[in-house]
Short mmCIF file of C-alpha atoms (C1' of nucleotides) in Angstrom, two decimals:
data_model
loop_
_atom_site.label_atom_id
_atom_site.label_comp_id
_atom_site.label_asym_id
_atom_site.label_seq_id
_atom_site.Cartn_x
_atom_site.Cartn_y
_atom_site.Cartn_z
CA UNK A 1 134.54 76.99 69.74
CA UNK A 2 135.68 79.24 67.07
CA UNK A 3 137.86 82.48 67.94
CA UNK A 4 135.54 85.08 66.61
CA UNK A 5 132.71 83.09 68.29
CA UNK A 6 134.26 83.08 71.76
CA UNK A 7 134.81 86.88 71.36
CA UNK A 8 131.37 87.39 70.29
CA UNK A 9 129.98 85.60 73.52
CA UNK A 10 131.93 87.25 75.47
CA UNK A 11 131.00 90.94 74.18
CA UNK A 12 127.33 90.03 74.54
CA UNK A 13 128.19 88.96 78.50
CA UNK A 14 129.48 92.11 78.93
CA UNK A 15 126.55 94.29 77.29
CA UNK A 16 124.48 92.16 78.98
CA UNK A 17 125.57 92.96 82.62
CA UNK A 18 125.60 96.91 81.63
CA UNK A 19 122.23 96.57 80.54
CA UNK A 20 121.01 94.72 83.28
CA UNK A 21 122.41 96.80 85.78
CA UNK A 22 121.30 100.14 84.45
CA UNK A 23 117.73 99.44 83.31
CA UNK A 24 116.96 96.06 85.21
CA UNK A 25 116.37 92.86 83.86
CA UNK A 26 113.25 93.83 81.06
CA UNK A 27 115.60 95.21 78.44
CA UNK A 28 114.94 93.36 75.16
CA UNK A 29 117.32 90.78 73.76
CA UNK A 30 117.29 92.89 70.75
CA UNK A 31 118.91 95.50 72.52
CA UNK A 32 121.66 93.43 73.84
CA UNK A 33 122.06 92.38 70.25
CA UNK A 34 122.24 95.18 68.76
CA UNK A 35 124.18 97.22 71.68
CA UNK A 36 126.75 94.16 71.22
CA UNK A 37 126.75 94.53 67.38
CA UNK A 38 125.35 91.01 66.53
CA UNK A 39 122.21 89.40 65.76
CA UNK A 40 119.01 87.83 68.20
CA UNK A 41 119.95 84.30 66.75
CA UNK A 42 123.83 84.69 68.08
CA UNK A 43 122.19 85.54 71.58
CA UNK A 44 120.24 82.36 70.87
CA UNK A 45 122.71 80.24 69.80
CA UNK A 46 124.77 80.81 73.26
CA UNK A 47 122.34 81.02 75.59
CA UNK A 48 119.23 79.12 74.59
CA UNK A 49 116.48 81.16 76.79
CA UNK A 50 117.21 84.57 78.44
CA UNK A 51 116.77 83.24 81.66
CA UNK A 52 120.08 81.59 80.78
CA UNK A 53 121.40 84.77 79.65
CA UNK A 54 120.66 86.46 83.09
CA UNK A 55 121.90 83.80 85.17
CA UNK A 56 125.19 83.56 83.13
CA UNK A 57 125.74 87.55 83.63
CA UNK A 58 124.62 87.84 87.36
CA UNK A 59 127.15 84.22 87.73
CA UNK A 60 130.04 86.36 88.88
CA UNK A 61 128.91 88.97 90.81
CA UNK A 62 126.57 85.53 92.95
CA UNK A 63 130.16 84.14 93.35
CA UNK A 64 131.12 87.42 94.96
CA UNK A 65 128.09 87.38 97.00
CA UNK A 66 128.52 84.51 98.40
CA UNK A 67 132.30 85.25 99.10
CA UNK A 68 131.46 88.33 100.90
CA UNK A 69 128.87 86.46 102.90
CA UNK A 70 131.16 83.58 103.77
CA UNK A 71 134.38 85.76 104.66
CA UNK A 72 131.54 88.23 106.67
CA UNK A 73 130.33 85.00 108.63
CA UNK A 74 133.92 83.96 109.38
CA UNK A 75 134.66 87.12 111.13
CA UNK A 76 135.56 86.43 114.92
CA UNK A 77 134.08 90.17 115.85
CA UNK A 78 130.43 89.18 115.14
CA UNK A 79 128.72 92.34 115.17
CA UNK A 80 131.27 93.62 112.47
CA UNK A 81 130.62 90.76 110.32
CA UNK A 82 126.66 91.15 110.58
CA UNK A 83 127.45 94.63 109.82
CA UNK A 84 129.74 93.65 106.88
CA UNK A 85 127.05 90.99 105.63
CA UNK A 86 124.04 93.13 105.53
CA UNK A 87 126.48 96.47 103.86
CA UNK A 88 128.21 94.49 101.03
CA UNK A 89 125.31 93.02 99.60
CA UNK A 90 122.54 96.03 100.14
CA UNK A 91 125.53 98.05 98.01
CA UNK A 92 125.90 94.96 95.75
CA UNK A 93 122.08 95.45 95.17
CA UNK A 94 121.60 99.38 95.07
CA UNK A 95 124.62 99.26 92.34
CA UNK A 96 122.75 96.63 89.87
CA UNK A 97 119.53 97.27 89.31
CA UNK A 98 119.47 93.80 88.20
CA UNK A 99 120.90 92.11 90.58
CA UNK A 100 118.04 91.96 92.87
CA UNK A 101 115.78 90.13 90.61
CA UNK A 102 117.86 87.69 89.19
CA UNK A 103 118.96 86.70 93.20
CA UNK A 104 115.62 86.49 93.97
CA UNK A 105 114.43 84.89 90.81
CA UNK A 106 117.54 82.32 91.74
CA UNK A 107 117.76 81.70 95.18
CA UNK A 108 115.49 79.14 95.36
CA UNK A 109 117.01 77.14 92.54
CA UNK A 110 120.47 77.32 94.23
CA UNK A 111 121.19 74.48 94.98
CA UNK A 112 119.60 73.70 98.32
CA UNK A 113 122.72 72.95 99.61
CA UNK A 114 124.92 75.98 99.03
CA UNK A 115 121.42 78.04 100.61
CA UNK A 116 121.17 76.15 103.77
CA UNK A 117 124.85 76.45 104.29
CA UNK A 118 124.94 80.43 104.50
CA UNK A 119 121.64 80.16 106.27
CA UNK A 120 122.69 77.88 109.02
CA UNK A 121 125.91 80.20 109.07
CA UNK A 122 124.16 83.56 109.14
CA UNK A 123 122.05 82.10 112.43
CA UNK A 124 125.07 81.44 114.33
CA UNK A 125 126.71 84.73 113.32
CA UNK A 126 123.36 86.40 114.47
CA UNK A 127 123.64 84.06 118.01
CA UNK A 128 127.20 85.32 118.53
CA UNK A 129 126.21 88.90 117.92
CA UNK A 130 124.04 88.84 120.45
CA UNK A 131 125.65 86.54 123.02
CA UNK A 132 128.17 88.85 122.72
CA UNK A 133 126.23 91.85 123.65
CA UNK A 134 126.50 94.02 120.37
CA UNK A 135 123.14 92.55 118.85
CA UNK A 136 119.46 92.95 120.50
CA UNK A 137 117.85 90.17 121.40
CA UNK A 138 114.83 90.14 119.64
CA UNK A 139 116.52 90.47 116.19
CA UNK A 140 115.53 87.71 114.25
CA UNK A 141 117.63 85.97 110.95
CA UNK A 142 114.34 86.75 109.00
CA UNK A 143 115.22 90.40 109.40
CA UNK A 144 117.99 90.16 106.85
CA UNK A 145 115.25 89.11 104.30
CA UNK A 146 113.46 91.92 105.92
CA UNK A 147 116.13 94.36 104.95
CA UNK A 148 117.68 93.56 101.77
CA UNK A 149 113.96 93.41 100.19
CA UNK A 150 113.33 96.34 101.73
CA UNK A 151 116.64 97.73 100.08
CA UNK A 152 115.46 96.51 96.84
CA UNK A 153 112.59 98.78 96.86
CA UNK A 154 115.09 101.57 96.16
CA UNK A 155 116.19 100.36 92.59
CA UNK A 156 113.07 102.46 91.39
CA UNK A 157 115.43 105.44 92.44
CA UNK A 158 117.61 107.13 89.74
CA UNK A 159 120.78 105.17 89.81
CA UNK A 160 123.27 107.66 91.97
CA UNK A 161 120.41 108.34 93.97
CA UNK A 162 119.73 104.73 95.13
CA UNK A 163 123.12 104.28 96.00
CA UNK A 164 123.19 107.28 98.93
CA UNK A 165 119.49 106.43 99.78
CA UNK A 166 120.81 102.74 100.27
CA UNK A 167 123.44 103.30 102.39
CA UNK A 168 121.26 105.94 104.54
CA UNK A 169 118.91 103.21 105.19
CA UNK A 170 121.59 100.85 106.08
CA UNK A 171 122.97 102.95 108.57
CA UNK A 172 119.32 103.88 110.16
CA UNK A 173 118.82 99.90 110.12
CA UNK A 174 122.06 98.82 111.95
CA UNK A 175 121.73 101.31 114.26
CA UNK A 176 118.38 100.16 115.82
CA UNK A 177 119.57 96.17 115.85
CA UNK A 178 122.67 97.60 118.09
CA UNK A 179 122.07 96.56 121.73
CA UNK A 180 123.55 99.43 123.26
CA UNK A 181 123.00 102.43 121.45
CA UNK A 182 125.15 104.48 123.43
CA UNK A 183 126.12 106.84 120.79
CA UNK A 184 124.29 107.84 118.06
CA UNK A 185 126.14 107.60 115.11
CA UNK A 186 124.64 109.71 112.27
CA UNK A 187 123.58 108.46 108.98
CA UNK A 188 125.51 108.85 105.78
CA UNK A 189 124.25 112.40 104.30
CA UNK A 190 121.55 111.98 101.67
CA UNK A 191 120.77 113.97 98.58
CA UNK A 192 117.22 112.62 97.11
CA UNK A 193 116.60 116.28 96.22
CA UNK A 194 115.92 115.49 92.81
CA UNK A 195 113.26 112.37 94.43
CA UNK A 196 109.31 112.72 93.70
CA UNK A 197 110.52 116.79 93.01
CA UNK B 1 73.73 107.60 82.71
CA UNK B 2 71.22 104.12 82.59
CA UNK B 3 70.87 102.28 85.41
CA UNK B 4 72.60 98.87 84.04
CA UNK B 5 75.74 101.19 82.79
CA UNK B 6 75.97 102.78 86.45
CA UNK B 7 75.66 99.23 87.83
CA UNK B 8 78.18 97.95 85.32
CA UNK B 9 81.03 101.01 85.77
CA UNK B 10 80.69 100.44 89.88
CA UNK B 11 81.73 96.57 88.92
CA UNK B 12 84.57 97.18 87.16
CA UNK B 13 85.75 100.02 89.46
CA UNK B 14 84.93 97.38 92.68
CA UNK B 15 87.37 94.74 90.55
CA UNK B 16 89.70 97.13 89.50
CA UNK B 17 90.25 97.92 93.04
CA UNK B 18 90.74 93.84 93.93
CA UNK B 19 93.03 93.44 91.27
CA UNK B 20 95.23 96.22 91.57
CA UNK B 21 95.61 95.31 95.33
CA UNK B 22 96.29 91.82 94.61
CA UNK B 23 98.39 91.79 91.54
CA UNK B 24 99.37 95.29 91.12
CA UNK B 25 98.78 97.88 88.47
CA UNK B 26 99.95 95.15 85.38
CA UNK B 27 96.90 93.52 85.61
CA UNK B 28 95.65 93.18 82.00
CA UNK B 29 92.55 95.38 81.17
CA UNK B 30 90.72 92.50 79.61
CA UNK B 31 91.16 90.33 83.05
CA UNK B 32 89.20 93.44 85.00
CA UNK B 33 86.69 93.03 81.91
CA UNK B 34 85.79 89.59 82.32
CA UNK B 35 86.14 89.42 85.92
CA UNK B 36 83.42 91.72 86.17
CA UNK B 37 81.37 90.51 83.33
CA UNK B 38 81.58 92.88 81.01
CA UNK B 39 83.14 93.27 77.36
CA UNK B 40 86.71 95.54 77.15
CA UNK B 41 84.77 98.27 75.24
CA UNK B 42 82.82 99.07 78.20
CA UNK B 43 85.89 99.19 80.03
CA UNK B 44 86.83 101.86 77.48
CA UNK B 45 83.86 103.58 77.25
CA UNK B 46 83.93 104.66 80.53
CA UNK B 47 87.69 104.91 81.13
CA UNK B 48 89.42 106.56 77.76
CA UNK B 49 92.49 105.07 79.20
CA UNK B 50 94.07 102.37 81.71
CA UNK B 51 95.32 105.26 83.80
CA UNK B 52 92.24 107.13 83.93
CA UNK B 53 90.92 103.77 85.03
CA UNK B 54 93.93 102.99 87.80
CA UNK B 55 93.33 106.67 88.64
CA UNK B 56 89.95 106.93 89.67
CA UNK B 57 90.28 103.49 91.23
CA UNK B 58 92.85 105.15 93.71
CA UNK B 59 90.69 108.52 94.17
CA UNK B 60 89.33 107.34 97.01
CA UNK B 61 92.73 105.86 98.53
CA UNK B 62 94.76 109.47 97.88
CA UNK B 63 91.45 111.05 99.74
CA UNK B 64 92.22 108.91 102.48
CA UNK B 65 95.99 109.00 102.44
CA UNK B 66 95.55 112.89 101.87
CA UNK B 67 93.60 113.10 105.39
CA UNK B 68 95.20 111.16 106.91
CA UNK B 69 98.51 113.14 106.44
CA UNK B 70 96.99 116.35 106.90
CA UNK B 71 95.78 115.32 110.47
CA UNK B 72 98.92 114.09 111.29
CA UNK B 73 100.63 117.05 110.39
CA UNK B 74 98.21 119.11 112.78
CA UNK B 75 98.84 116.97 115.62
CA UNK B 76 100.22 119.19 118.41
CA UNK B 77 102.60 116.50 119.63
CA UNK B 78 104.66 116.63 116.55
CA UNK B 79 106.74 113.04 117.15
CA UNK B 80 103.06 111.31 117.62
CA UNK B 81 102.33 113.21 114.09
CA UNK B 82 105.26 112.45 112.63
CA UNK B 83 105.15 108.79 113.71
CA UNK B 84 101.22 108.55 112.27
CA UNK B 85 102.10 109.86 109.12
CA UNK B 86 104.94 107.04 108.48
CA UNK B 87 102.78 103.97 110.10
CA UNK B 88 99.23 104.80 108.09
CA UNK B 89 101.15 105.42 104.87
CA UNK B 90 103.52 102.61 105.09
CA UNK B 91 100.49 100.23 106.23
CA UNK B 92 98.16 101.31 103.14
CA UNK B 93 101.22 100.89 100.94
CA UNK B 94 101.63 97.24 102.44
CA UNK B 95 98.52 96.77 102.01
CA UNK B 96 98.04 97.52 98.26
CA UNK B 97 100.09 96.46 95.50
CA UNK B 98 98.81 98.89 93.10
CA UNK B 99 98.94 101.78 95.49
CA UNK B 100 102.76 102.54 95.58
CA UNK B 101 102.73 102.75 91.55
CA UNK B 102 99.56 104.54 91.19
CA UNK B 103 100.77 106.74 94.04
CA UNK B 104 103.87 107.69 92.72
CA UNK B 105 102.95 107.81 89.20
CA UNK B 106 100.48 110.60 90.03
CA UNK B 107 102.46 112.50 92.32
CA UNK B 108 103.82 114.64 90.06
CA UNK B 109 100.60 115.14 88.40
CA UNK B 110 98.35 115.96 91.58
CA UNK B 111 98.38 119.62 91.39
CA UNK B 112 101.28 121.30 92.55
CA UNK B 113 99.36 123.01 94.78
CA UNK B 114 98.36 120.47 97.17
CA UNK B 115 101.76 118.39 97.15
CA UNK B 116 103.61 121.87 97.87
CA UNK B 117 101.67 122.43 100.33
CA UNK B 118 101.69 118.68 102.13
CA UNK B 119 105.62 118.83 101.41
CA UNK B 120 105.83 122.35 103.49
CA UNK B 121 103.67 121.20 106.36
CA UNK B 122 105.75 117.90 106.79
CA UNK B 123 108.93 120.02 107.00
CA UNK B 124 107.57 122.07 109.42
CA UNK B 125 106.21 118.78 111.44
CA UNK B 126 109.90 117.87 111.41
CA UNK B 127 111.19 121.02 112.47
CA UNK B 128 108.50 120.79 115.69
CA UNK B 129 109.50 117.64 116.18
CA UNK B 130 113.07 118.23 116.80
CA UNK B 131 112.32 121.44 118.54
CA UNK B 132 110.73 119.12 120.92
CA UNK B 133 113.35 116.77 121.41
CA UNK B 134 111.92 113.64 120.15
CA UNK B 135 113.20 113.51 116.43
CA UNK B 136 116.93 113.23 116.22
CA UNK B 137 118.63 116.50 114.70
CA UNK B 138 119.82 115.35 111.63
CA UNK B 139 116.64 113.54 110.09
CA UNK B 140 115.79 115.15 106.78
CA UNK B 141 112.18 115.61 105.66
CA UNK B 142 113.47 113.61 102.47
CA UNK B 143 114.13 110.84 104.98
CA UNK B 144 110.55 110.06 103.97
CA UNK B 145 110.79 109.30 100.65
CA UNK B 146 113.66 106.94 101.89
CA UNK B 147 111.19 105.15 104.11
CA UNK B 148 108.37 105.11 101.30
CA UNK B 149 110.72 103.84 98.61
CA UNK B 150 112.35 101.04 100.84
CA UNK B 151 108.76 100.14 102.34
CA UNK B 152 107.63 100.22 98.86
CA UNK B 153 110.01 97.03 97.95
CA UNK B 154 108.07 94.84 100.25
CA UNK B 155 105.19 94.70 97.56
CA UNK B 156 107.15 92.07 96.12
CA UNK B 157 106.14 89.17 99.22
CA UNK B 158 103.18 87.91 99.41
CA UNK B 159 100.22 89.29 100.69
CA UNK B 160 99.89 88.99 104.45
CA UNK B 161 104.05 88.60 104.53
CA UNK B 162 104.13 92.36 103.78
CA UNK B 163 101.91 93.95 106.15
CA UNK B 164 104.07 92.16 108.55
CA UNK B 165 107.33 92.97 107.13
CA UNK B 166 105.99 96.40 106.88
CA UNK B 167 105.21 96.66 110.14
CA UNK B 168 108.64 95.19 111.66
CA UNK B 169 110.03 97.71 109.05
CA UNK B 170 108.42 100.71 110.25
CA UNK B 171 109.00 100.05 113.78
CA UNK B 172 112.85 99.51 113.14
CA UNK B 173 113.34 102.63 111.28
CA UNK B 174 111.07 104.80 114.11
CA UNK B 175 113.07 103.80 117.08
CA UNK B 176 116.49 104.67 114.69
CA UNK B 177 114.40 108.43 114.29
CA UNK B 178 114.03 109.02 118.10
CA UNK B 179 116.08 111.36 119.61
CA UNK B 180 116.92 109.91 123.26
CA UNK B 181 116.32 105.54 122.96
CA UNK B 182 115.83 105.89 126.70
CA UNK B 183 113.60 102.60 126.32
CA UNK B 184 114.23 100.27 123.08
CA UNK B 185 110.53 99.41 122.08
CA UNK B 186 110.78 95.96 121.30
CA UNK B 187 109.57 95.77 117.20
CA UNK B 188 106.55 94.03 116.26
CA UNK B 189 107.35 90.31 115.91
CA UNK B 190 107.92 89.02 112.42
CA UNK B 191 106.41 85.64 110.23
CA UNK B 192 108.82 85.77 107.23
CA UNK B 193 109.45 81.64 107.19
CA UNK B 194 107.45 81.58 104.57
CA UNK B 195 109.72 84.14 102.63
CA UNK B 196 112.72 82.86 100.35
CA UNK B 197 112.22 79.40 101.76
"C1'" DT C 1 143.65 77.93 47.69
"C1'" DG C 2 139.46 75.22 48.41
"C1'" DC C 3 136.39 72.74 51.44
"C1'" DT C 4 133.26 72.42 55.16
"C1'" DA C 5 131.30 72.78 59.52
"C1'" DA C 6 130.68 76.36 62.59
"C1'" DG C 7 128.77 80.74 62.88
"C1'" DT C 8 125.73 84.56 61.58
"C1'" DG C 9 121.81 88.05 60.75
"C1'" DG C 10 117.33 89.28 59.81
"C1'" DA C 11 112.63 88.01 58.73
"C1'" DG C 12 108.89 86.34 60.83
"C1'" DA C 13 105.93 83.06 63.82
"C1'" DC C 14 103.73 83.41 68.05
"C1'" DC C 15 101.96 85.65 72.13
"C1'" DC C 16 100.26 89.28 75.10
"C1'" DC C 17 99.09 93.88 75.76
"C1'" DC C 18 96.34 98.49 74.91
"C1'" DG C 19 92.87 100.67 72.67
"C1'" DT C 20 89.22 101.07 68.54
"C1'" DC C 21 85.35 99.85 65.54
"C1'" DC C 22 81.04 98.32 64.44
"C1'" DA C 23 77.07 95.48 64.15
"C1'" DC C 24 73.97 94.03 67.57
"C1'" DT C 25 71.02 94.46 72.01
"C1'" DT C 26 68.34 96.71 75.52
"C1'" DG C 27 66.42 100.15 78.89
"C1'" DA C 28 62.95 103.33 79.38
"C1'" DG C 29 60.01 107.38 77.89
"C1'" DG C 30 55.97 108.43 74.99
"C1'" DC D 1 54.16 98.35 72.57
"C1'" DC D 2 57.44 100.90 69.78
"C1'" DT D 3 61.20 103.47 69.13
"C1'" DC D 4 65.88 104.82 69.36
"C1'" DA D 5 69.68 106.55 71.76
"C1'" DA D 6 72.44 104.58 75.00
"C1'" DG D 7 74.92 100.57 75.89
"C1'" DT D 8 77.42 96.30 74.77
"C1'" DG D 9 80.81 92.54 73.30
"C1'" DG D 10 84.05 90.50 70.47
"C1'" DA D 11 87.00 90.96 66.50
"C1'" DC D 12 90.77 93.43 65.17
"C1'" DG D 13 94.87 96.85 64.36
"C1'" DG D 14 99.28 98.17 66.11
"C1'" DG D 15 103.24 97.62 68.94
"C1'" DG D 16 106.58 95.21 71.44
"C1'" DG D 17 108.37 91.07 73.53
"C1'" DT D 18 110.72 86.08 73.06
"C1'" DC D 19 112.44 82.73 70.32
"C1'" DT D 20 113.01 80.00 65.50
"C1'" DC D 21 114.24 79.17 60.76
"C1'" DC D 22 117.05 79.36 56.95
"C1'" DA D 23 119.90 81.10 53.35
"C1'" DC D 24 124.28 83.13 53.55
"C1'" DT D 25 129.24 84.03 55.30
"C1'" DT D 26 133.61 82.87 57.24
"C1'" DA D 27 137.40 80.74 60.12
"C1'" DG D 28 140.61 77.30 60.02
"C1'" DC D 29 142.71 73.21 58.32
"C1'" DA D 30 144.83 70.31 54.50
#
DNA sequence: TGCTAAGTGGAGACCCCCGTCCACTTGAGG
DNA sequence: CCTCAAGTGGACGGGGGTCTCCACTTAGCA
């Protein structure tokens, strides 16, 4: 690949992910183009479909998903690693507005193999949790699906907004799948002032 | 008005409705037209506009949802009030695709007047409700829009998936409001298999 | 420096959406 | 039954999106 071509590519990746993130995935390839100072057909020529485009961007930041998640399930103080799990990636997500739709546009077409893997992980984390007392009982794996799409509901927030609302919720979250609940500990401040008025 | 064009506008209000709840508020105009067997010009004749079209769809809806909040607020136990308000609302969200959007598009819009007024009584419902020891002391009346937005996101599963997911949602979130957690309520049980594989 | 394949940009084909226009049809009162 | 205003449907304009085509430019090597 030529030099000038390779640097092209790699300007449109990075327009690409600041797009995404601020304004979500529906920004127009034009704008890409013409934010990274080249034409629709170069955007073509690299990545024949934007669906390509999207998956090539989010790439990365899946690879440090999945990191997060594995190193999370590793951790021999389960309850910190649920904790860990369910806080990196609900940030991950109220950071990029884009992120959220191009994981759940992809997850199924991960390969299977990679998905079953965390999944089969993330069940024994959750077991260990609660065998070993920190978890309630009645939690259920699904309720990670439960709370990062809940989560993604608040990428329709202004973007500094959705970051304190998202870590607000997080905090309300964990604190009722605790077993104990001895102390209450309170949940991040919040300023949605500016919210709906 | 003749009796065929009052028949006809009732149809495509009646579809409107079934589409907006289904597929949300991006349902093309001319799929409400020939659902209900009509042309898109009588669409337009009787609805200058999509929104005026999404809007009166909804009247009825924000009637309800209005009530329904303003007997809540009036409920002299204030938790019980506070707790009604969250459940209906979160359940017709669930429930409705379209109803989120429409609902916070036009919030702004409904008259100051009434959404002043709804905002003051909820604040004082809070403020009873801690008074009473039953809401935790550092909940903020903007903790509602936090549980809208995030219950909002659900939209995105399918159909019966998200009055479930809503409802496992809503309980979560109420138990982390209490004040004491004498008793953890167990949360409504959850079908998500279906969800993300 | 000159050649050539790789690279490029912009026009435009194609599609889907909202909303309008206009020639045609029909309900219902006299 | 006749009339005509009210009602109707489909074609169409305008805008915005994805992706393609093609004449032109340029990097890099001999």
């Amino acid at each position: 690949m030529r030099a000038d071509a390779r640097e092209n590519r790699a300007r449109v990746l990075t327009v690409a992910r600041e797009l995404f993130a601020e304004r979500g995935l529906d920004v127009p390839m034009a704008a890409i183009a013409r934010r990274a100072g080249v034409g629709v057909a170069t955007l073509y020529r690299r990545f024949p479909t934007k669906e390509s485009l999207v998956m090539e961007a989010f790439a990365e930041q899946f690879a440090v998903c999945q990191s997060v998640i594995d190193d999370a399930l590793q951790d021999p103080d389960a309850w910190r690693g649920l904790r860990t799990v369910i806080e990196k990636v609900c940030l991950l997500q109220a950071c990029d507005r884009g992120f959220t739709a191009a994981f759940t546009a992809s997850f199924p077409d991960l390969h299977a193999e990679a998905r079953d893997r965390t999944w089969r992980n993330f069940g024994a984390l959750v077991q260990r949790a609660k065998d070993s007392g920190h978890l309630r009982a009645d939690f259920s794996p699904h309720d990670l699906t439960l709370v990062l799409v809940a989560n993604s509901g608040l990428s329709s927030l202004p973007a500094e907004a959705a970051v304190a609302a998202s870590q607000r919720l997080v905090a309300y979250l964990l604190e009722s799948f605790r077993a104990g609940t001895d102390a209450l500990p309170p949940p991040v401040p919040l300023s949605l002032d500016l919210v709906l008025r």
